Coordinates of C-alpha atoms and ligand atoms in Angstrom, one line a residue:
M1 CA 0.1 0.0 0.1
T2 CA 1.7 3.1 -1.0
A3 CA 1.6 6.0 1.6
T4 CA -0.2 9.7 0.6
A5 CA 0.9 13.4 2.1
H6 CA -2.2 15.4 3.0
T7 CA -1.7 19.0 4.4
A8 CA -3.2 22.7 4.6
D9 CA -2.5 26.0 5.7
R10 CA -2.9 24.7 9.1
V11 CA -2.9 21.2 10.7
F12 CA -5.0 20.9 13.9
D13 CA -3.8 17.2 15.6
G14 CA -5.9 17.2 18.6
E15 CA -4.4 19.1 20.6
R16 CA -2.3 21.9 18.6
I17 CA -2.2 24.1 15.3
L18 CA 0.7 23.4 13.6
E19 CA 2.1 24.8 10.1
N20 CA 3.8 23.4 7.3
Q21 CA 3.3 20.2 8.6
A22 CA 2.1 17.0 6.2
V23 CA -0.3 13.8 7.4
L24 CA 1.0 10.8 6.2
I25 CA -1.4 8.5 5.6
E26 CA -0.5 4.7 4.8
D27 CA -3.9 2.7 4.3
K28 CA -5.9 3.0 7.6
A29 CA -3.2 4.6 9.9
V30 CA -1.8 7.3 10.0
T31 CA 1.6 6.7 10.0
D32 CA 3.1 10.4 10.8
I33 CA 3.3 14.3 10.6
I34 CA 6.7 15.6 9.4
A35 CA 7.5 19.2 8.3
L36 CA 6.8 19.7 4.5
G37 CA 10.2 19.9 3.9
D38 CA 11.3 16.4 5.0
L39 CA 8.4 14.6 3.0
P40 CA 10.0 12.1 0.4
A41 CA 9.9 13.7 -3.4
D42 CA 8.6 10.2 -4.1
I43 CA 4.6 10.6 -1.8
P44 CA 2.3 12.4 -3.7
L45 CA 1.1 15.2 -1.6
Q46 CA -2.6 16.4 -1.2
Q47 CA -2.5 20.1 -0.3
Y48 CA -5.6 22.2 1.1
P49 CA -4.5 26.0 0.4
G50 CA -7.4 28.0 2.9
C51 CA -7.9 25.3 5.1
T52 CA -7.5 23.8 7.7
L53 CA -7.2 20.1 8.5
I54 CA -8.7 18.2 11.6
P55 CA -9.1 15.1 13.0
G56 CA -12.5 13.0 12.6
L57 CA -14.7 14.5 14.5
I58 CA -16.6 12.8 17.4
D59 CA -20.1 12.9 19.2
T60 CA -20.1 11.5 22.4
H61 CA -24.1 12.2 22.6
M62 CA -26.3 11.2 19.3
H63 CA -28.6 8.4 18.7
F64 CA -28.4 6.6 15.6
M65 CA -30.5 6.3 12.4
R66 CA -28.8 4.9 9.5
W67 CA -30.0 7.7 7.6
Q68 CA -27.7 10.2 9.5
G69 CA -24.5 8.0 8.5
P70 CA -24.1 10.2 5.2
L71 CA -25.0 13.3 6.5
F72 CA -22.4 13.0 9.5
L73 CA -19.5 12.2 7.7
A74 CA -20.4 15.2 5.4
Y75 CA -19.6 17.5 8.5
G76 CA -16.5 15.4 9.3
V77 CA -18.3 13.6 11.7
T78 CA -15.6 9.9 11.6
S79 CA -17.1 9.0 15.2
V80 CA -20.4 9.2 17.1
R81 CA -21.3 7.0 20.7
D82 CA -24.9 6.1 20.4
T83 CA -26.6 7.3 23.7
G84 CA -29.1 5.3 24.2
N85 CA -31.0 2.9 21.8
D86 CA -32.6 -0.7 21.1
L87 CA -29.6 -3.6 22.2
A88 CA -29.8 -5.9 19.1
W89 CA -30.2 -3.5 16.1
I90 CA -27.5 -0.5 17.4
L91 CA -25.4 -3.4 17.9
Q92 CA -26.1 -4.5 14.0
C93 CA -25.2 -1.1 12.5
R94 CA -21.5 -1.0 15.3
D95 CA -21.4 -4.3 12.8
E96 CA -22.0 -2.5 9.2
W97 CA -20.5 1.2 9.8
P98 CA -17.3 -0.5 7.7
Q99 CA -18.7 -1.1 4.7
K100 CA -20.8 1.9 4.9
P101 CA -20.9 5.5 4.0
W102 CA -21.3 5.7 8.4
P103 CA -18.8 7.0 10.7
R104 CA -17.6 4.7 13.2
I105 CA -20.5 3.7 15.4
L106 CA -19.7 3.4 19.7
C107 CA -22.6 2.7 21.8
L108 CA -24.3 2.5 25.3
G109 CA -26.9 -0.3 24.7
P110 CA -30.1 1.0 25.7
L111 CA -31.4 4.1 28.0
L112 CA -31.0 1.4 31.6
D113 CA -34.6 3.6 33.2
G114 CA -37.1 3.0 36.1
T115 CA -40.9 1.1 35.3
P116 CA -42.6 2.4 33.2
P117 CA -39.7 3.9 31.6
G118 CA -39.8 7.2 29.7
H119 CA -39.0 5.6 25.9
A120 CA -40.4 2.3 25.5
F121 CA -38.5 1.7 22.2
V122 CA -34.9 2.2 23.0
A123 CA -34.8 1.4 27.2
H124 CA -34.4 -1.6 29.5
A125 CA -37.2 -1.4 32.3
I126 CA -35.8 -1.9 35.6
T127 CA -37.7 -2.8 38.8
D128 CA -35.7 -3.0 41.6
T129 CA -31.4 -3.8 43.0
D130 CA -31.6 -6.7 41.9
S131 CA -33.2 -5.9 37.9
A132 CA -30.7 -2.9 38.4
V133 CA -27.4 -5.0 39.0
A134 CA -28.7 -7.2 35.7
A135 CA -28.9 -5.3 33.4
V136 CA -25.8 -4.1 33.5
Q137 CA -24.6 -7.3 33.7
Q138 CA -26.3 -7.9 30.8
T139 CA -25.9 -5.0 28.6
A140 CA -22.0 -5.1 29.3
A141 CA -22.0 -9.1 28.1
A142 CA -23.0 -7.4 24.6
A143 CA -19.7 -5.9 24.7
V144 CA -21.0 -1.6 24.6
D145 CA -18.8 1.2 25.1
G146 CA -20.2 1.9 28.1
I147 CA -22.9 2.5 30.6
K148 CA -26.1 4.8 30.3
L149 CA -29.1 5.2 33.1
Y150 CA -31.5 7.3 32.4
A151 CA -33.9 10.0 34.3
S152 CA -36.1 7.4 36.2
I153 CA -33.1 5.3 38.2
A154 CA -33.5 5.3 42.1
A155 CA -31.1 6.7 43.7
E156 CA -30.6 4.0 45.4
W157 CA -30.0 1.5 42.0
I158 CA -27.2 4.1 41.2
A159 CA -24.2 3.2 43.3
P160 CA -24.9 -0.6 42.7
M161 CA -25.0 -0.4 38.7
T162 CA -21.9 1.8 38.2
E163 CA -20.0 -0.3 40.9
T164 CA -20.7 -3.4 38.9
S165 CA -20.3 -1.5 35.3
H166 CA -16.8 -0.7 36.7
A167 CA -16.4 -3.8 37.6
A168 CA -16.9 -4.9 33.9
G169 CA -14.4 -2.2 32.6
L170 CA -17.2 0.8 31.4
K171 CA -18.0 4.2 32.4
V172 CA -21.2 5.3 33.7
S173 CA -23.0 8.3 32.0
M174 CA -26.1 9.5 33.2
H175 CA -29.2 11.8 33.3
C176 CA -28.8 13.0 36.5
L177 CA -32.5 14.2 36.8
P178 CA -34.2 14.1 39.8
H179 CA -31.3 13.3 42.5
G180 CA -28.6 15.9 41.6
V181 CA -25.4 15.8 39.9
L182 CA -24.0 15.4 43.2
A183 CA -25.1 12.7 44.3
A184 CA -25.2 10.6 41.0
G185 CA -21.1 11.6 41.6
R186 CA -20.9 10.8 44.8
A187 CA -22.6 6.7 43.6
G188 CA -20.0 6.7 41.2
I189 CA -20.4 8.1 37.6
D190 CA -18.6 9.2 35.7
E191 CA -20.2 11.5 33.4
F192 CA -23.4 13.5 33.1
Y193 CA -25.5 14.7 30.2
H194 CA -27.6 18.3 29.1
L195 CA -26.3 19.7 32.7
D196 CA -29.0 17.4 34.3
G197 CA -29.3 17.3 37.7
I198 CA -28.0 20.9 38.7
L199 CA -31.5 22.7 39.6
A200 CA -31.4 20.2 42.1
D201 CA -28.2 20.5 43.7
I202 CA -28.2 25.0 42.9
W203 CA -31.7 25.4 44.1
P204 CA -33.5 22.5 46.0
D205 CA -36.5 24.2 47.2
H206 CA -36.8 26.1 44.0
P207 CA -40.2 27.0 42.7
P208 CA -42.4 23.8 40.6
G209 CA -41.8 23.6 37.3
W210 CA -39.1 22.1 36.1
L211 CA -37.9 24.5 32.5
A212 CA -38.8 27.7 33.8
V213 CA -36.8 27.2 37.1
W214 CA -33.5 28.1 34.7
G215 CA -34.8 30.8 33.4
D216 CA -36.4 32.8 36.9
P217 CA -35.6 35.8 38.1
D218 CA -34.1 34.3 41.7
F219 CA -32.5 31.6 39.6
D220 CA -29.1 34.5 39.3
K221 CA -29.7 34.6 43.0
T222 CA -28.3 31.1 43.3
W223 CA -24.6 32.3 41.7
D224 CA -23.0 31.1 44.6
R225 CA -24.3 28.5 45.2
Q226 CA -23.3 27.9 41.5
R227 CA -20.0 28.5 42.4
E228 CA -20.2 25.7 45.2
V229 CA -21.3 23.2 42.8
A230 CA -19.5 23.7 40.2
D231 CA -16.3 23.5 42.6
A232 CA -18.1 19.8 44.2
I233 CA -18.7 18.5 40.1
A234 CA -15.1 19.8 38.7
A235 CA -13.6 17.9 42.5
M236 CA -14.9 15.0 42.0
H237 CA -12.9 14.5 38.3
L238 CA -16.9 14.2 36.7
V239 CA -17.0 14.7 32.7
S240 CA -19.8 17.3 31.7
T241 CA -21.6 16.5 28.3
P242 CA -23.7 19.3 28.2
T243 CA -25.5 19.0 24.8
L244 CA -25.7 22.8 24.3
A245 CA -27.1 22.2 20.8
Y246 CA -30.0 20.8 22.2
W247 CA -31.2 23.3 24.5
D248 CA -30.8 25.9 21.8
S249 CA -33.1 23.5 19.7
Q250 CA -35.6 24.2 21.7
W251 CA -36.1 27.8 21.0
R252 CA -35.7 27.2 17.4
I253 CA -38.4 24.5 17.3
R254 CA -40.4 27.4 18.5
V255 CA -40.1 29.6 15.7
A256 CA -42.3 29.5 12.2
E257 CA -40.5 27.6 9.8
P258 CA -37.3 26.3 12.0
F259 CA -34.5 24.9 10.0
P260 CA -35.3 25.9 6.9
E261 CA -32.0 23.8 5.7
E262 CA -32.1 20.9 8.1
R263 CA -35.4 19.4 7.1
Q264 CA -33.9 19.2 3.5
Y265 CA -32.4 16.0 4.4
M266 CA -34.4 15.2 7.7
P267 CA -37.6 12.9 7.0
A268 CA -40.3 15.0 7.1
D269 CA -42.2 13.0 9.5
L270 CA -39.4 12.8 11.7
F271 CA -39.2 16.6 11.8
Q272 CA -42.8 17.1 12.7
W273 CA -42.7 14.9 15.7
S274 CA -39.3 16.4 17.1
A275 CA -40.7 19.6 16.7
A276 CA -43.0 21.7 18.4
E277 CA -45.9 24.2 17.2
P278 CA -45.1 27.5 17.3
D279 CA -45.2 29.0 20.3
A280 CA -43.0 32.2 21.4
E281 CA -43.5 32.7 24.6
L282 CA -42.3 29.6 25.2
G283 CA -39.3 30.2 22.6
A284 CA -37.9 32.8 24.7
V285 CA -38.9 30.6 28.3
W286 CA -36.4 28.2 26.4
Q287 CA -34.0 30.3 25.1
R288 CA -33.7 32.4 28.6
A289 CA -33.2 28.2 29.8
Q290 CA -30.3 28.4 27.7
Q291 CA -28.5 31.1 28.4
A292 CA -28.8 30.6 32.3
A293 CA -27.0 26.3 31.4
S294 CA -25.0 28.0 29.0
R295 CA -23.6 30.4 32.0
F296 CA -23.3 27.3 34.3
Q297 CA -21.2 25.2 31.7
G298 CA -19.0 28.1 31.7
L299 CA -18.0 28.1 35.4
L300 CA -17.0 23.7 34.7
L301 CA -14.8 24.9 31.9
E302 CA -13.5 27.8 34.0
R303 CA -12.7 25.6 36.6
Q304 CA -11.4 22.9 33.6
V305 CA -14.1 19.9 34.0
P306 CA -13.7 18.2 30.8
T307 CA -16.3 18.7 28.6
L308 CA -17.2 16.9 25.4
A309 CA -19.2 18.0 22.6
G310 CA -22.6 16.4 22.0
S311 CA -25.6 17.1 19.7
D312 CA -28.2 14.7 20.9
T313 CA -29.5 14.9 17.3
P314 CA -32.3 13.5 16.1
C315 CA -33.6 15.4 18.8
G316 CA -34.7 18.5 18.4
G317 CA -35.1 18.5 14.9
I318 CA -31.5 19.3 14.6
L319 CA -29.1 17.7 11.8
P320 CA -27.0 15.3 12.1
G321 CA -22.6 16.6 12.2
Q322 CA -23.8 20.0 11.0
S323 CA -25.4 19.8 15.1
L324 CA -22.0 18.9 16.2
W325 CA -20.7 22.3 14.6
R326 CA -23.3 24.8 16.5
E327 CA -22.5 22.7 19.6
L328 CA -18.3 24.0 19.1
S329 CA -19.3 27.4 18.5
L330 CA -22.0 27.4 21.8
L331 CA -19.6 26.0 24.1
V332 CA -16.9 28.8 22.3
T333 CA -20.1 31.3 23.8
A334 CA -19.7 29.2 27.4
G335 CA -15.9 30.0 27.4
L336 CA -14.1 27.8 25.6
S337 CA -11.8 29.5 22.9
P338 CA -12.0 28.0 19.0
I339 CA -8.8 25.3 20.0
G340 CA -10.2 23.8 23.3
A341 CA -14.0 23.6 21.4
L342 CA -12.3 21.2 18.9
R343 CA -10.3 19.8 21.6
S344 CA -13.8 18.4 22.8
A345 CA -14.4 16.7 19.9
T346 CA -11.6 14.9 19.2
S347 CA -8.9 14.7 21.7
T348 CA -11.1 15.5 25.3
A349 CA -13.4 13.2 23.2
A350 CA -11.0 9.7 22.6
D351 CA -9.5 10.3 26.2
F352 CA -12.4 9.4 28.2
L353 CA -13.8 7.2 25.6
E354 CA -10.1 5.8 26.1
R355 CA -9.7 4.8 22.1
P356 CA -6.2 6.1 21.5
E357 CA -7.0 6.2 18.1
L358 CA -9.3 8.8 17.4
G359 CA -9.6 12.5 18.1
R360 CA -5.6 12.9 17.2
L361 CA -3.4 13.1 13.8
Q362 CA -0.6 11.1 15.0
K363 CA 1.5 8.3 14.1
G364 CA -0.8 4.6 14.8
C365 CA -3.8 6.4 14.8
A366 CA -6.7 6.0 12.8
A367 CA -7.1 7.6 9.2
D368 CA -9.6 9.4 10.2
F369 CA -9.2 13.6 9.2
A370 CA -11.2 16.1 7.4
V371 CA -9.9 19.3 5.7
V372 CA -12.4 22.7 6.9
R373 CA -12.7 26.3 4.7
G374 CA -10.7 28.7 7.2
D375 CA -8.6 29.1 9.9
L376 CA -10.3 27.4 12.5
G377 CA -7.4 28.2 15.1
Q378 CA -9.5 31.9 14.9
Q379 CA -13.1 30.9 14.4
I380 CA -15.4 27.9 14.7
P381 CA -17.4 28.2 12.1
E382 CA -21.4 27.4 12.9
R383 CA -22.0 26.2 9.5
P384 CA -18.5 24.7 7.9
E385 CA -17.7 24.2 4.5
L386 CA -16.2 20.5 4.3
V387 CA -13.6 20.1 1.1
S388 CA -12.4 16.7 1.7
V389 CA -13.3 13.5 4.1
M390 CA -12.0 11.1 5.4
R391 CA -12.4 7.6 7.2
D392 CA -10.7 4.7 7.9
G393 CA -8.3 5.4 4.9
T394 CA -11.8 5.9 2.4
S395 CA -11.9 9.5 1.4
Y396 CA -16.0 11.2 1.0
A397 CA -16.6 13.9 -1.1
P398 CA -18.7 16.5 1.2
N399 CA -20.7 17.5 -1.6
A400 CA -21.6 14.1 -3.4
L401 CA -22.6 12.9 0.3
L402 CA -24.8 15.5 0.7
Q403 CA -27.1 15.0 -2.5
A404 CA -26.7 10.7 -1.7
A405 CA -28.4 12.1 2.4
E406 CA -31.7 13.9 0.3
T407 CA -33.0 10.4 -0.8
V408 CA -34.2 8.7 2.3
A409 CA -35.2 4.7 2.5
P410 CA -38.7 4.3 3.6
S411 CA -37.6 1.8 5.9
W412 CA -36.6 4.4 8.5
R413 CA -40.0 4.0 9.9
D414 CA -39.5 0.7 11.3
E415 CA -36.0 1.8 13.0
P416 CA -36.4 2.3 16.9
W417 CA -35.9 5.4 17.4
A418 CA -38.6 6.7 14.6
R419 CA -41.0 4.4 16.4
Q420 CA -40.7 5.4 19.9
F421 CA -40.9 9.5 18.0
A422 CA -44.3 8.3 16.5
E423 CA -45.5 6.4 19.5
H424 CA -44.9 9.9 21.4
W425 CA -46.3 12.2 18.8
A426 CA -49.1 10.2 18.8
K427 CA -50.1 10.8 22.7
R428 CA -49.4 14.4 21.9
T429 CA -51.7 14.4 19.4
A430 CA -54.0 12.3 21.3
A431 CA -53.6 14.5 24.1
R432 CA -54.6 18.0 22.3
P433 CA -58.5 19.1 22.9
Ligands
ZN1 ZN1 -29.8 11.5 23.8

């Protein structure tokens, strides 16, 4: 197999920006990064002027559907971690990715949840401590990449579940509603999603409700307590995956005709099921909540709490791949530098996932990279222009992937998350007067 070299005005190796360097690829691996002047004359060099070459991005929080695969690749996302799906179905997809124009797939199996679970088609329902431990053992035995606890897990199940998971060599990620992040952290979890549970820690006697509480004028008076909670989270070495793109989507889908470009690629029914009725007032409540959540995430960033980029697509009607770029720009708004944001979707993510072959461009890493127009060290574009993508040594043209993505096979309706969205939608419409 012959080697090829790839260079751009700037190369981000997962840690820092380099200039006048080329990435050497052989078969499915990066074999070196070397100075352009040292490049052997017999190695063909592909140059990308005006661009930044980055490791393939990792979306650490999403729920896989087959139609998403080419879109992720088109936006330079070469790895995804599915954070809740039907176990047998997602394991099948994880086996298939090398033969498809998809990102590589990691998965946490089903949402381990109480009874009845919030999302029955993608959950494993638990009734007591014994079944909680058995659920972790059963999921771990399927060789998943981590364990996910969902929102109605009883507080006393968390510690036995994390002990069982850690004994199997797997980290535990959780929606910490309603017990709070600190209680879940003391019970041993490794990562928390969506900033869920923070309200219970910051403002235990808050007014009833959930969403409006974030934007409540009195929420700002909890600032000292917010700092204490952020200190405690940092001291526990927890990892935050705030999915700010999901928070952001919740006001956007309440304006008229939301996401005109995204809708072109998403199955129309699925978009309708995940969107909402236009509602300016509720949209404004979501926007205030998002700003409060972003400020709290900023406190975590000040304390160096490791933060991973995750989009939560397809929830909120957001587009696979493009929504991860929105997440990166929202993380910059919350306080990360552009380089820090890129790390959250590359090296920081790979370190947490214990996948040293991902998220970096260095000897021995997977041949996964993306070439993006502009200087990403200066600015993260919310709508990036992708020039080329390589996944596992295979090159893809982003525009060809986007064109292919305009047609979605009707079988998407048989997939677990399609059935889940359809059921939620049917219940919502039946409840309407
Ligand atoms: Zn999710």
